[in-house]
Structures are given as C-alpha cells and as structure tokens.
mmCIF file of C-alpha atoms in Angstrom:
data_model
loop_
_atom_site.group_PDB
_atom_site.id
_atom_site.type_symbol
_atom_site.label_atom_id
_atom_site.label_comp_id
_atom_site.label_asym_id
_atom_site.label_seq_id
_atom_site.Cartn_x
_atom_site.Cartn_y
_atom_site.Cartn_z
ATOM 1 C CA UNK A 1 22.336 -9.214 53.713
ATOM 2 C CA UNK A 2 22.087 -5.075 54.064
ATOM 3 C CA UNK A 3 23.443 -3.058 51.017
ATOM 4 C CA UNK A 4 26.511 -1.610 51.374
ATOM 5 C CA UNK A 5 25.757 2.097 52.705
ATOM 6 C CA UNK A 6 28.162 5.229 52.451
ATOM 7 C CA UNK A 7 26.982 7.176 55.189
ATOM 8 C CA UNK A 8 23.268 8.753 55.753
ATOM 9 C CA UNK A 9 23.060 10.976 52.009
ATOM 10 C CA UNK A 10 23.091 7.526 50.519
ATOM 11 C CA UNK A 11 20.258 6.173 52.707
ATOM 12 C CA UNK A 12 18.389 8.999 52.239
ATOM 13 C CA UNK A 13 18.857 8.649 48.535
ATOM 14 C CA UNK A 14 17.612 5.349 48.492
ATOM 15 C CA UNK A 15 14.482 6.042 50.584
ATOM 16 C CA UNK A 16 13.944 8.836 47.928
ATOM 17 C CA UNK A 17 14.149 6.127 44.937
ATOM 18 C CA UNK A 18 12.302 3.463 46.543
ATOM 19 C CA UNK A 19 9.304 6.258 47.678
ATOM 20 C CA UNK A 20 9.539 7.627 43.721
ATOM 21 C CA UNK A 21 8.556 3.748 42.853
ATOM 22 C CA UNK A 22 5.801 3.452 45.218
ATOM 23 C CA UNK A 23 4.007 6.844 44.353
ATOM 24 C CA UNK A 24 4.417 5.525 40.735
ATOM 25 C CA UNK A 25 2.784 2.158 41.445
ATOM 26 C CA UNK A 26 0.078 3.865 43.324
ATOM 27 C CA UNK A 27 -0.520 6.447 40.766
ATOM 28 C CA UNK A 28 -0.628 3.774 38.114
ATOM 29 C CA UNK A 29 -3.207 1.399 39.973
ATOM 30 C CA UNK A 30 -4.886 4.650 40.892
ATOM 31 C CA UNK A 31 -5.287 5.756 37.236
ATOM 32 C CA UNK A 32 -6.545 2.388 36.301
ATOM 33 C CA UNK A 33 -9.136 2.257 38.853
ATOM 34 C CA UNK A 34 -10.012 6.010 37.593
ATOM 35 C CA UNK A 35 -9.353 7.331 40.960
ATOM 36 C CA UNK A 36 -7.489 10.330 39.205
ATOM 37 C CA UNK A 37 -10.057 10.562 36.243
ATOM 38 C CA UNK A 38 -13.417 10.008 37.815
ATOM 39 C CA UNK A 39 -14.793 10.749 34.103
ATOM 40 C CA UNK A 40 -12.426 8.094 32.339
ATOM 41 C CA UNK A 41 -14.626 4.942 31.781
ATOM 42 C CA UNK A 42 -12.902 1.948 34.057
ATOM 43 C CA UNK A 43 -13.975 -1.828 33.880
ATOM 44 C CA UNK A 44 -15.952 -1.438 37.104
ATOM 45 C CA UNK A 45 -17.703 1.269 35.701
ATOM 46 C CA UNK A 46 -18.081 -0.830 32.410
ATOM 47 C CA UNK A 47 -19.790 -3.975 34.081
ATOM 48 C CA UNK A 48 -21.276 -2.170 36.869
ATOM 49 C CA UNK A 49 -23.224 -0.832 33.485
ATOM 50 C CA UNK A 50 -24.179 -4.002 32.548
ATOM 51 C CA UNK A 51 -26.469 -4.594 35.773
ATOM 52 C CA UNK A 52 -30.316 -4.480 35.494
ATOM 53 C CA UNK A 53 -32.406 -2.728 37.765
ATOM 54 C CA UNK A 54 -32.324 -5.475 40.039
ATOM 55 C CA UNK A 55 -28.475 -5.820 40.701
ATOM 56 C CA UNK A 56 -26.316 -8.469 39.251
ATOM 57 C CA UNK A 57 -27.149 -12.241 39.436
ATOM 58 C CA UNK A 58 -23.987 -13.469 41.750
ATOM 59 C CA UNK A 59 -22.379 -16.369 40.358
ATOM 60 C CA UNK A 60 -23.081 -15.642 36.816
ATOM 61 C CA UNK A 61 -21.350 -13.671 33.905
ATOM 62 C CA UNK A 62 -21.793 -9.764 34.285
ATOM 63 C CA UNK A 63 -23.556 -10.019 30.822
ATOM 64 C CA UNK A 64 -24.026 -13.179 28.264
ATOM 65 C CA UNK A 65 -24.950 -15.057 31.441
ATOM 66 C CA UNK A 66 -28.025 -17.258 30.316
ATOM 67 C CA UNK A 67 -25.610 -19.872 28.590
ATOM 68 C CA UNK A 68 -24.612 -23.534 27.937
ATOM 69 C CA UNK A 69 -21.420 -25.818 27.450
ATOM 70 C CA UNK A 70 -20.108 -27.521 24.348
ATOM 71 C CA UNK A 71 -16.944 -29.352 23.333
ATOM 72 C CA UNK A 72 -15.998 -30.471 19.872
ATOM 73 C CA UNK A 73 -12.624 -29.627 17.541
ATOM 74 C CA UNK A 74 -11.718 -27.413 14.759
ATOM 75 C CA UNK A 75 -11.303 -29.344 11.320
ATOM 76 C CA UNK A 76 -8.076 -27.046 9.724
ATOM 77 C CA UNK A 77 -8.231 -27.562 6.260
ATOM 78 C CA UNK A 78 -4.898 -25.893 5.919
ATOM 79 C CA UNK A 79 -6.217 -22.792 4.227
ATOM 80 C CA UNK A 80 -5.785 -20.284 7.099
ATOM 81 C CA UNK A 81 -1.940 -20.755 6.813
ATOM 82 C CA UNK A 82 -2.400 -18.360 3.734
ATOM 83 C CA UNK A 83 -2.841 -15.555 6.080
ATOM 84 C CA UNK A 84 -1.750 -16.600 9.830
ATOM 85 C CA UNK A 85 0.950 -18.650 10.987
ATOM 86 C CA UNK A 86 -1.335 -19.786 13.981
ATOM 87 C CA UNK A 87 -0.792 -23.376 14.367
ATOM 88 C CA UNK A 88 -4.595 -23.868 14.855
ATOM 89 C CA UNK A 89 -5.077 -23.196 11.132
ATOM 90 C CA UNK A 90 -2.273 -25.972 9.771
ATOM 91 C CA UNK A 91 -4.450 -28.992 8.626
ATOM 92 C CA UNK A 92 -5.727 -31.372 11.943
ATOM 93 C CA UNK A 93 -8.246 -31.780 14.250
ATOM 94 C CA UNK A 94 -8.100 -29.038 17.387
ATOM 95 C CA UNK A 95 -9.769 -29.617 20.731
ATOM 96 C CA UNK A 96 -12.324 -27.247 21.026
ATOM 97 C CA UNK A 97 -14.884 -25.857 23.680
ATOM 98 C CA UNK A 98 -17.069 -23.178 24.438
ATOM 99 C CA UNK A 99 -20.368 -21.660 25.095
ATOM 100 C CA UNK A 100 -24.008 -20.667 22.968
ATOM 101 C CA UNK A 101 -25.333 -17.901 25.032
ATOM 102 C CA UNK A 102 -27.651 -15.129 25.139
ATOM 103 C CA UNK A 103 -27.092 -11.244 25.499
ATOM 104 C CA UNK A 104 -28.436 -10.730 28.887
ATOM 105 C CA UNK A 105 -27.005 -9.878 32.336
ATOM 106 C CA UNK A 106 -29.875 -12.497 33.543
ATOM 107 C CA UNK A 107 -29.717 -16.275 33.433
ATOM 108 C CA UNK A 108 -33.497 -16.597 33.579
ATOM 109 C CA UNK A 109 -34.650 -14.462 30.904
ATOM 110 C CA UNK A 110 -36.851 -15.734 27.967
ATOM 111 C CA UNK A 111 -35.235 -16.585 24.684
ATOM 112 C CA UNK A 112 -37.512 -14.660 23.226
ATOM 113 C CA UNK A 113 -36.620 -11.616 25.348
ATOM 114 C CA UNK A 114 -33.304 -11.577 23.796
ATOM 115 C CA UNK A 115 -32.021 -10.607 20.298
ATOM 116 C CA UNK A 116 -28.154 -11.292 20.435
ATOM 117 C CA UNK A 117 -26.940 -14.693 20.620
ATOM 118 C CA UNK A 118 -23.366 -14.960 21.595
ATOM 119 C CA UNK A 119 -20.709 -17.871 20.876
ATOM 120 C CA UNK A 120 -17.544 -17.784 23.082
ATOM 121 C CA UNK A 121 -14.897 -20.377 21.525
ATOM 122 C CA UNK A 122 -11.745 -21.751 22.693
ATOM 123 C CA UNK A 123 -9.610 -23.857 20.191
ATOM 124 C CA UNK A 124 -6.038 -25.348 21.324
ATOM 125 C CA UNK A 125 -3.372 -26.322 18.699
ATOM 126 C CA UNK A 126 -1.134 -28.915 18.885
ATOM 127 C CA UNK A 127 1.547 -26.743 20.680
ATOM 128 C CA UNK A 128 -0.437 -25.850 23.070
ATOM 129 C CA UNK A 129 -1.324 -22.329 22.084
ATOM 130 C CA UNK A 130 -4.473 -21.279 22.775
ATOM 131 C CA UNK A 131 -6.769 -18.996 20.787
ATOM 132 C CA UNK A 132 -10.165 -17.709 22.473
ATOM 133 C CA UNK A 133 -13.066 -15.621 20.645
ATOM 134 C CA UNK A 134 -16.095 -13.875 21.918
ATOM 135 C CA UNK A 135 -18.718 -13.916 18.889
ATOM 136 C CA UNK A 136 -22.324 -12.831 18.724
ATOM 137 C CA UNK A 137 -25.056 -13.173 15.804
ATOM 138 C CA UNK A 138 -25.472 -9.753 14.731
ATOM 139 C CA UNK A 139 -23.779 -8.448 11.502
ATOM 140 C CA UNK A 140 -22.376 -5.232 13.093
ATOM 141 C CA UNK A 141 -21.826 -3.793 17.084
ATOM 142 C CA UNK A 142 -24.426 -1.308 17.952
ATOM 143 C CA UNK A 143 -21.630 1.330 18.311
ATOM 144 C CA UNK A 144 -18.471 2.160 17.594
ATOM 145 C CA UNK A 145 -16.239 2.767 20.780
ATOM 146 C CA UNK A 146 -16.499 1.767 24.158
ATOM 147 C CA UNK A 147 -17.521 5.138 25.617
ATOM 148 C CA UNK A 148 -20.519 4.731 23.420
ATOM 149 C CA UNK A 149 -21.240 1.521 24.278
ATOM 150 C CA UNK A 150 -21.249 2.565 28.125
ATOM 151 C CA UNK A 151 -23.810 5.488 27.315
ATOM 152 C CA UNK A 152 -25.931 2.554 25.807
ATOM 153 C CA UNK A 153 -25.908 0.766 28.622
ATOM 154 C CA UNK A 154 -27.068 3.513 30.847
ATOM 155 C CA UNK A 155 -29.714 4.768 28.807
ATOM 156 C CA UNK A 156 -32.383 2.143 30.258
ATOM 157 C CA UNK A 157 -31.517 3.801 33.832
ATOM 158 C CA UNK A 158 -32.236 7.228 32.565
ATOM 159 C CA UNK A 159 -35.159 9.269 33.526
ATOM 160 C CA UNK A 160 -35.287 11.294 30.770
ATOM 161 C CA UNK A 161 -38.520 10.222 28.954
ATOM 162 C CA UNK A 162 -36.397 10.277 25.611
ATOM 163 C CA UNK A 163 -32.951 9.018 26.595
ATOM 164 C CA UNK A 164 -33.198 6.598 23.548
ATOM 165 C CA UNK A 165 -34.207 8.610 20.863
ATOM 166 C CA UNK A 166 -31.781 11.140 21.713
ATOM 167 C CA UNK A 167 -28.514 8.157 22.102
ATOM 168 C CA UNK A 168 -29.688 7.449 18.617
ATOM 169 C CA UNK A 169 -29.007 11.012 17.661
ATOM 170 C CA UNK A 170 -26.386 11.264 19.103
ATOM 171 C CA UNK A 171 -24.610 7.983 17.924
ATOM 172 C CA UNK A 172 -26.604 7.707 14.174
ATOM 173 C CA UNK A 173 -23.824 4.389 13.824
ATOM 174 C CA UNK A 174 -26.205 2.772 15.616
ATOM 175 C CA UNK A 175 -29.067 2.768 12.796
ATOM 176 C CA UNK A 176 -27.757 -0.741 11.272
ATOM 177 C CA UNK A 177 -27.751 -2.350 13.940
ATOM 178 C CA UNK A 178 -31.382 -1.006 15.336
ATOM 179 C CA UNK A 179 -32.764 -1.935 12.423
ATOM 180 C CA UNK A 180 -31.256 -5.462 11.892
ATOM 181 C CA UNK A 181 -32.357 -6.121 16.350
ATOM 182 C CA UNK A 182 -35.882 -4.776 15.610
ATOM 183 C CA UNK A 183 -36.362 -7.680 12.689
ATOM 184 C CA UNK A 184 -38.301 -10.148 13.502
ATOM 185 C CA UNK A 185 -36.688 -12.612 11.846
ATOM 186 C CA UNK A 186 -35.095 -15.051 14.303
ATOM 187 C CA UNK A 187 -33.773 -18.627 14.131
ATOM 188 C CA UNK A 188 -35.476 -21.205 15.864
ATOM 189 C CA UNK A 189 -31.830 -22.649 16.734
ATOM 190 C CA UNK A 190 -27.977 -21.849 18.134
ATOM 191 C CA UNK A 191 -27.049 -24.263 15.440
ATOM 192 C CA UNK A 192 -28.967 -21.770 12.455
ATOM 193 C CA UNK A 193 -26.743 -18.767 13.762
ATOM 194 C CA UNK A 194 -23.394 -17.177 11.981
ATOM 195 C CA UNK A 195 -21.339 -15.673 14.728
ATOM 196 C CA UNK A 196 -19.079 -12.908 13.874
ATOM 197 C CA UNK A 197 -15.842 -11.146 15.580
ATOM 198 C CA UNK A 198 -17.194 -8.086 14.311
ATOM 199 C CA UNK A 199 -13.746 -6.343 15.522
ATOM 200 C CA UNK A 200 -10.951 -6.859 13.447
ATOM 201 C CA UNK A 201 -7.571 -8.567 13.810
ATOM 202 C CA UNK A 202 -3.927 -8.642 12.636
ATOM 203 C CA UNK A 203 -2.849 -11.793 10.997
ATOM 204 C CA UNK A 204 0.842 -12.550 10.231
ATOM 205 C CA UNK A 205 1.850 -15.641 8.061
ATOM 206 C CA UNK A 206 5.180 -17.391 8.075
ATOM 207 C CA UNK A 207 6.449 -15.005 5.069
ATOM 208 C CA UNK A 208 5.766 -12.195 7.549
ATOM 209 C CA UNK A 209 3.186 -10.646 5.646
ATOM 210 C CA UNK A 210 0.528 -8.923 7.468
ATOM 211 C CA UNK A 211 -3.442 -8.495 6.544
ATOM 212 C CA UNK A 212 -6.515 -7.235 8.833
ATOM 213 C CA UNK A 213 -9.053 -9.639 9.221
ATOM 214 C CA UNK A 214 -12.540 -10.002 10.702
ATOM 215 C CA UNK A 215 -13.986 -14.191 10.682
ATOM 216 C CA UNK A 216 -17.464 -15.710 11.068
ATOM 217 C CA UNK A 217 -18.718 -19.206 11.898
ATOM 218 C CA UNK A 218 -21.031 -19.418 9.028
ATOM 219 C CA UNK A 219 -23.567 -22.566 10.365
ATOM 220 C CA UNK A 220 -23.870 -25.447 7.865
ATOM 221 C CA UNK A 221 -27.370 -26.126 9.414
ATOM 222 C CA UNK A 222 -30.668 -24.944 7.375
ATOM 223 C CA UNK A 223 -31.957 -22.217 9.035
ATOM 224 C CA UNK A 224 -35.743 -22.313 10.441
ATOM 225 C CA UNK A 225 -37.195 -18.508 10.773
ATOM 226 C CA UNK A 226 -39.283 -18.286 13.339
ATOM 227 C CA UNK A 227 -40.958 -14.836 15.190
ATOM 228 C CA UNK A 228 -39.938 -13.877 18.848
ATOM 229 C CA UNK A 229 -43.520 -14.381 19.285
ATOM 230 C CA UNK A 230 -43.569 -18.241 18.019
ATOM 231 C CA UNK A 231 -40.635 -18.802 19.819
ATOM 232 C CA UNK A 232 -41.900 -17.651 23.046
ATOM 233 C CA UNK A 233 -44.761 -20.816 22.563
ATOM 234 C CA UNK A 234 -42.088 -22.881 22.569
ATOM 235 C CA UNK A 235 -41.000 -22.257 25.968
ATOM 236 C CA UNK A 236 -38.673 -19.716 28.184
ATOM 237 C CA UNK A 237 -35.751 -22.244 27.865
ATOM 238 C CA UNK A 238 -36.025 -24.054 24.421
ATOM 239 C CA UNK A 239 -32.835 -23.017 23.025
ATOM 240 C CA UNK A 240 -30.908 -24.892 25.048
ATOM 241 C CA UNK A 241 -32.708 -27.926 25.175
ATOM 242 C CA UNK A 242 -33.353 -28.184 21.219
ATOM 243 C CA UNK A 243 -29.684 -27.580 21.047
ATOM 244 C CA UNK A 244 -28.842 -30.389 23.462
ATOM 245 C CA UNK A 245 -31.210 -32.638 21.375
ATOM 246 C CA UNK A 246 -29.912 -31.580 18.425
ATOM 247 C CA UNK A 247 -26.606 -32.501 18.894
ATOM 248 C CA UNK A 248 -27.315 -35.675 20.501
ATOM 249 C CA UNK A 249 -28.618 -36.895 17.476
ATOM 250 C CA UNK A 250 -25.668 -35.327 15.423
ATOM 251 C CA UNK A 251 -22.539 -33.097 15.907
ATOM 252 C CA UNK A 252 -23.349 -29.357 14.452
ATOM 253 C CA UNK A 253 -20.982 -27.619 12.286
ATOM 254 C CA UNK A 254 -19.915 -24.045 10.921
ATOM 255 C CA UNK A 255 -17.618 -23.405 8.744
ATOM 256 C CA UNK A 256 -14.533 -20.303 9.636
ATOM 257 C CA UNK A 257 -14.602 -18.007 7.207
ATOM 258 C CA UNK A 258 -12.238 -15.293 7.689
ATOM 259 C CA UNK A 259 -12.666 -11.871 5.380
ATOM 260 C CA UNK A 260 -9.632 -9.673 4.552
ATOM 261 C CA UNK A 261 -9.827 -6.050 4.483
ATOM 262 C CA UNK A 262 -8.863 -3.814 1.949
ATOM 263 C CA UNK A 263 -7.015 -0.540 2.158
ATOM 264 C CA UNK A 264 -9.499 2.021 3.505
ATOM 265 C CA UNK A 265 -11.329 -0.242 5.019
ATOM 266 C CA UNK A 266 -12.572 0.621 8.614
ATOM 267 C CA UNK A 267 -10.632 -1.825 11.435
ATOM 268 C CA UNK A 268 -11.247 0.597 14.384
ATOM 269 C CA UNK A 269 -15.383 0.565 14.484
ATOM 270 C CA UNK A 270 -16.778 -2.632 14.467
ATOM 271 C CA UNK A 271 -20.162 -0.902 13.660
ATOM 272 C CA UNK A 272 -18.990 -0.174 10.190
ATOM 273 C CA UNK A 273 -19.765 -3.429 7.865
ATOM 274 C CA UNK A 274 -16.806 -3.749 5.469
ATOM 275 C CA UNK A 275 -17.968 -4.013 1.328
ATOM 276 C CA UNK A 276 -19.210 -6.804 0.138
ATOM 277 C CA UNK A 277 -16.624 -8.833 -2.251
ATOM 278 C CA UNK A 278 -13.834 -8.815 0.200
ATOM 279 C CA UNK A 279 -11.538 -11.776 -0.556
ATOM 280 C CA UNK A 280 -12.727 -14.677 1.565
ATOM 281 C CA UNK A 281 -10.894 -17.536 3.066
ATOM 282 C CA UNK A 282 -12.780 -21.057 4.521
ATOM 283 C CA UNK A 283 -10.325 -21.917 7.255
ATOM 284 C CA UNK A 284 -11.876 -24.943 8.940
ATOM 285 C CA UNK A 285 -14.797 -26.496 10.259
ATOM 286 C CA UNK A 286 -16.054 -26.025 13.591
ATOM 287 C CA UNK A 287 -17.552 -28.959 15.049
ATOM 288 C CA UNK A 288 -19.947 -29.373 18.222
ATOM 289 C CA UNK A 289 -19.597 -33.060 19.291
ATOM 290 C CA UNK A 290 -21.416 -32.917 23.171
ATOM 291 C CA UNK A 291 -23.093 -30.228 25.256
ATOM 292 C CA UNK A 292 -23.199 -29.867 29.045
ATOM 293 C CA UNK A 293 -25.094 -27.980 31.231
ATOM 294 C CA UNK A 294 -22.887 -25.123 32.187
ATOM 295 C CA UNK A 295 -23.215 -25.618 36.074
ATOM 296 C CA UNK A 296 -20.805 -28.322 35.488
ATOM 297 C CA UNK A 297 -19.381 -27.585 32.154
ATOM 298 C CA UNK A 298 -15.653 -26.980 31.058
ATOM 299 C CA UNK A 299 -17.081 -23.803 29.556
ATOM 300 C CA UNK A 300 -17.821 -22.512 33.265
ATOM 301 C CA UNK A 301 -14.495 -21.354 34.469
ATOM 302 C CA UNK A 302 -13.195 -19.624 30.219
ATOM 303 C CA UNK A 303 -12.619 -16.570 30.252
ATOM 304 C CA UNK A 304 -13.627 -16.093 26.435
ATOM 305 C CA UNK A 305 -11.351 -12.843 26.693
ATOM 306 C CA UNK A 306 -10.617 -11.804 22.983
ATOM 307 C CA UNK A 307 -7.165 -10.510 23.771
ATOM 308 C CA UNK A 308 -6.050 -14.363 24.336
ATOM 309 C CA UNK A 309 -4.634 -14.764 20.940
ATOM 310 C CA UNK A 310 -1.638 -17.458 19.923
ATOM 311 C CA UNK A 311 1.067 -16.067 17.483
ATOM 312 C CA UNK A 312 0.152 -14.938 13.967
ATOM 313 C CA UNK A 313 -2.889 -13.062 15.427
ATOM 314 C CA UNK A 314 -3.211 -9.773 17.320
ATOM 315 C CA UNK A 315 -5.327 -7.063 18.202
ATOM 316 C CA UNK A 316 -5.459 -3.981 16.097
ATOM 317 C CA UNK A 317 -6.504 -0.262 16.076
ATOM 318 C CA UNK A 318 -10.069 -1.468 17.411
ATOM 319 C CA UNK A 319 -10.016 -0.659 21.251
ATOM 320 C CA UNK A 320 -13.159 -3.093 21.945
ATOM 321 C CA UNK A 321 -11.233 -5.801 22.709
ATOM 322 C CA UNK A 322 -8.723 -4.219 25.383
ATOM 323 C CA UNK A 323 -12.449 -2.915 26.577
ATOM 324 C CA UNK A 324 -14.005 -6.188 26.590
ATOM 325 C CA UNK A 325 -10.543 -7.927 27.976
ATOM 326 C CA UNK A 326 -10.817 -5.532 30.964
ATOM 327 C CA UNK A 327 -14.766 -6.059 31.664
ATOM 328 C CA UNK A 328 -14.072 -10.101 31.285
ATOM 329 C CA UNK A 329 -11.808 -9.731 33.971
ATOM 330 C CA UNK A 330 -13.794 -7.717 36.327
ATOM 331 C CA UNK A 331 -16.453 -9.553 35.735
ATOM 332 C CA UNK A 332 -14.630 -13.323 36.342
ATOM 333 C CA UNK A 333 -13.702 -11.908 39.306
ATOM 334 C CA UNK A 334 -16.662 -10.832 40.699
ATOM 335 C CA UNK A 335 -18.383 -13.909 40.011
ATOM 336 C CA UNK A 336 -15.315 -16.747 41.169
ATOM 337 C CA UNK A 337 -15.881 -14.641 44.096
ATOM 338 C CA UNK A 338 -19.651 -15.852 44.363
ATOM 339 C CA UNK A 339 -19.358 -19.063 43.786
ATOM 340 C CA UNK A 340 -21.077 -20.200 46.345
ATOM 341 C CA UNK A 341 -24.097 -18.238 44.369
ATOM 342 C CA UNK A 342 -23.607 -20.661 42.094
ATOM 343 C CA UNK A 343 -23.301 -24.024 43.103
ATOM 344 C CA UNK A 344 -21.866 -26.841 41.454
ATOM 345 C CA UNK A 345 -24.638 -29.592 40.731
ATOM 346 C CA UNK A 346 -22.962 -32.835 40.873
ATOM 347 C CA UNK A 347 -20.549 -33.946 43.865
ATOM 348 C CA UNK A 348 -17.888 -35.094 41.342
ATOM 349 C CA UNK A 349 -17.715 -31.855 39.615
ATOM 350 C CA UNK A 350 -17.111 -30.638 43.695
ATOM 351 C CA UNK A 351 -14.384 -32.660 44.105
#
C-alpha cells in the first residue's frame, strides 16, 4: 500500500531522505573499499599483499595455506572461570577442531622453507557459543600495527636492493622477532610447538570484573630440536605425516595457559613481550584425538577469524584482530569462490 502523500513538497521530501540514505550507504561501502582513501590500507589491499610473485594459489587460504585437519575437545578444569565467564572454561569436555599450518601463501612449500607454524582452533561450549583463535609459534608478531605489517609484506616485491634493511630501520620492533625467525632451532613436530595469541584480550568473569589477557597452548609433548637443514632430509611434507602418525598412536595435548597483564603493560602491540612473572592461569587441556587431510576436513570451510569470541571475551585496544577479521574474510571469499581449484577428494565429502 502507497504512503499517505500531502501533495508534491512531501514527495519531494521523501525522495530527498531516501537519496540522503543511499549516498550514505554508498559513501560508507565506498570508504571501506578505500575508494575515497586510496592510501588507507583495505582488506583487498591486505591479502592482495600476501600473494607471491606467482599470484595466489586458488582454492587455498590467502596465507597459512599449507595446512591439515584435527578434531579433539578442550578438558576445562574450571580454572578459567577465575577470569572469564565463557562457558568453555566451566569444568567439561568441549568439542574441538582446527588446523596445524604453516606461514605461507603456498600449499606446496617445504617445511623447512617456513619458520611460523600456525594453530587455528575452534572450541564450542555446551551452549553453543563458539570461541575461535588464530595462533602461531613465535613468541612475539614481527610488528606492531597493521600498516606495518602491510609494508612487510611488500618489501619482497621491492626493487630497491635494500628494502629490508631499511623496513628494519624503520620498524626497529621488529628486532625480536628477526632474531628469534633467524634461529635455527626448530621442532621436529606440530605437537613440540606452544602457540600463542600474541594480541591481547578482554576477559570479564561473572563478578564483572575485567582483566587483559594474552593465552598459549603450551605442548605437553618433549620437544625434539632439529635444524631447517635436518628437517629438509626428512622430506618436503613430513610435518604432516609425522603428525598424522603421531596421533594415531596417541591423542596430543597442550595445556591453555592464559597470562594476565599488569597495569602498564602493552595490549595494543603484540610485538611487545609482556614481563616475565605475570600471574598465570592453566585453563584446560587441549586435546588432538584424529587428523584429516584438509581436502576433506571439518577444518576446510573455519574461518579461524579471531573476532569470533563467546561472552566473557572481547577484543581490546589491539587493532590486529579487526585487521586479521577483515583479511579472513576477503580471503574466504576469494577462495569459496574457487572451489572448483580445489576439489573435494572423496565423493561423500561431494555430496
């Protein structure tokens, strides 16, 4: 039915309105897409970063795309209640799954080509409410904002003949984390890593009280070191077939530990390592029960996006996550899009 009209002022009035709201949709999607700010760092300009020389692998993750499935649960030992009111911290067994990957935008690199390892984790409480993490080995991020971390990215494209010496001028945050990728001491497993947030989060309890926290999965596993070099003998795929044996023979765990910050403590730069004695809490046990090949894995279709949080956690001051929320999205996109790139392997998984 039309609305009532009271002559042609009032129609034009309404055609005024109802333009207003379109120009401000447009300008707002516009803005987003950095049509307005062709300087302000978007998520296509984010995971377009990400690419190697080559282009993109279609099918696959943007970055983190050489990876592999797991399921499992979370053990709460009821600890985490202390500081969160998440229901996936209150004592029980969670349904878990995720995905051991490497940092690379290619699915056929080398282990031994690659530093980071990555663990992207999705645990489910009772309720329903999920909680999803994107983790990697390293103690600290290589930088500490997201315009930084897209200058990184770019610097392998550039043709100055110093581009990386002078980043590392320019961003001297980067030092601890140079030094701790250029070590050569590696694990010879997924199972021997700890896998850290690295940004930190807001945690409410049921009292209301709030704290900033970063967590790690700490692995309960002995750790093997091994040299990029040895572990290049042992073939371009080895990590995810040991860790397929490995857990054949027996479930892996690592235990949460979640860290609380103090007052002064940095929770915007992720490259900044908080003091050591910060008051520590062991929340849980995570425990990996099967792995799947990630063609047909439930970890093919997660989004690990860090912003996916149930109540009693949220983001703080960092912006990485927002950044890294965006990018995920982009890049899920893009690659739903090819997945035909990417074929499913077995006919039931089709169906």
């Amino acid at each position: 039915m039309p609305l009532p009209s009271s002559g042609p002022r009032s129609t034009l009035t309404s055609l005024a309105v109802i333009a207003a709201i379109c120009a401000g949709a447009t300008g707002a999607f516009a803005y987003t897409a950095g049509w307005l700010s062709p300087d302000r760092l978007t998520p296509t300009k984010l995971v377009d970063a990400l690419a190697p020389p080559t282009g993109p692998v279609p099918g696959y993750r943007r970055n983190h795309a050489k990876g592999i499935c797991f399921t499992g649960v979370f053990e709460a030992n009821g600890q985490g209640t202390a500081l969160s009111r998440a229901r996936a911290f209150e004592t029980g067994r969670h349904p878990a799954l995720g995905r051991f990957n490497l940092g690379t935008p290619n699915p056929g690199a080398a282990d031994a080509t690659v530093r980071v390892r990555g663990l992207g984790l999705q645990i489910t409480a009772e309720d329903g409410a999920v909680w999803r993490t994107a983790m990697i080995n390293a103690p600290v991020f290589p930088v500490s904002n997201p315009e930084a971390f897209y200058a990184l990215l770019r610097v392998p494209a550039s043709k100055e003949p110093n581009a990386m010496a002078g980043f590392v001028a320019a961003h001297p945050e980067f030092a601890p984390f140079g030094a701790w990728a250029k070590s050569p001491d590696w694990t010879a497993s997924y199972a021997q890593e700890p896998y850290n947030s690295l940004n930190a989060f807001r945690f409410t309890n049921a009292s209301g009280a709030e704290q900033a926290v970063r967590w790690s999965f700490r692995p309960q596993a002995q750790a093997e070191r091994i040299t990029p070099e040895d572990l290049a003998k042992r073939g371009a795929a080895y990590l995810e077939q040991e860790i397929t044996e490995r857990v054949a023979a027996a479930p892996q765990r690592w235990s949460l530990i979640l860290t609380v910050a103090e007052p002064g403590d940095p929770t915007a730069d992720p490259s900044r390592a908080w003091p050591e004695g910060r008051r520590t809490i062991e929340a849980g046990t995570l425990v990996v029960e099967r792995i799947e090949p990630e063609a047909d894995g439930p970890c093919r279709d997660i989004n690990f996006d860090p912003t996916i949080l149930p109540d009693g956690i949220r983001v703080s001051d960092d912006p990485f996550p927002a950044a890294r929320s965006a990018a995920y999205a982009k890049s899920y996109d893009l690659r739903t899009a090819e997945a035909k790139d990417y074929p499913k392997r077995s006919s039931e998984a089709q169906r």
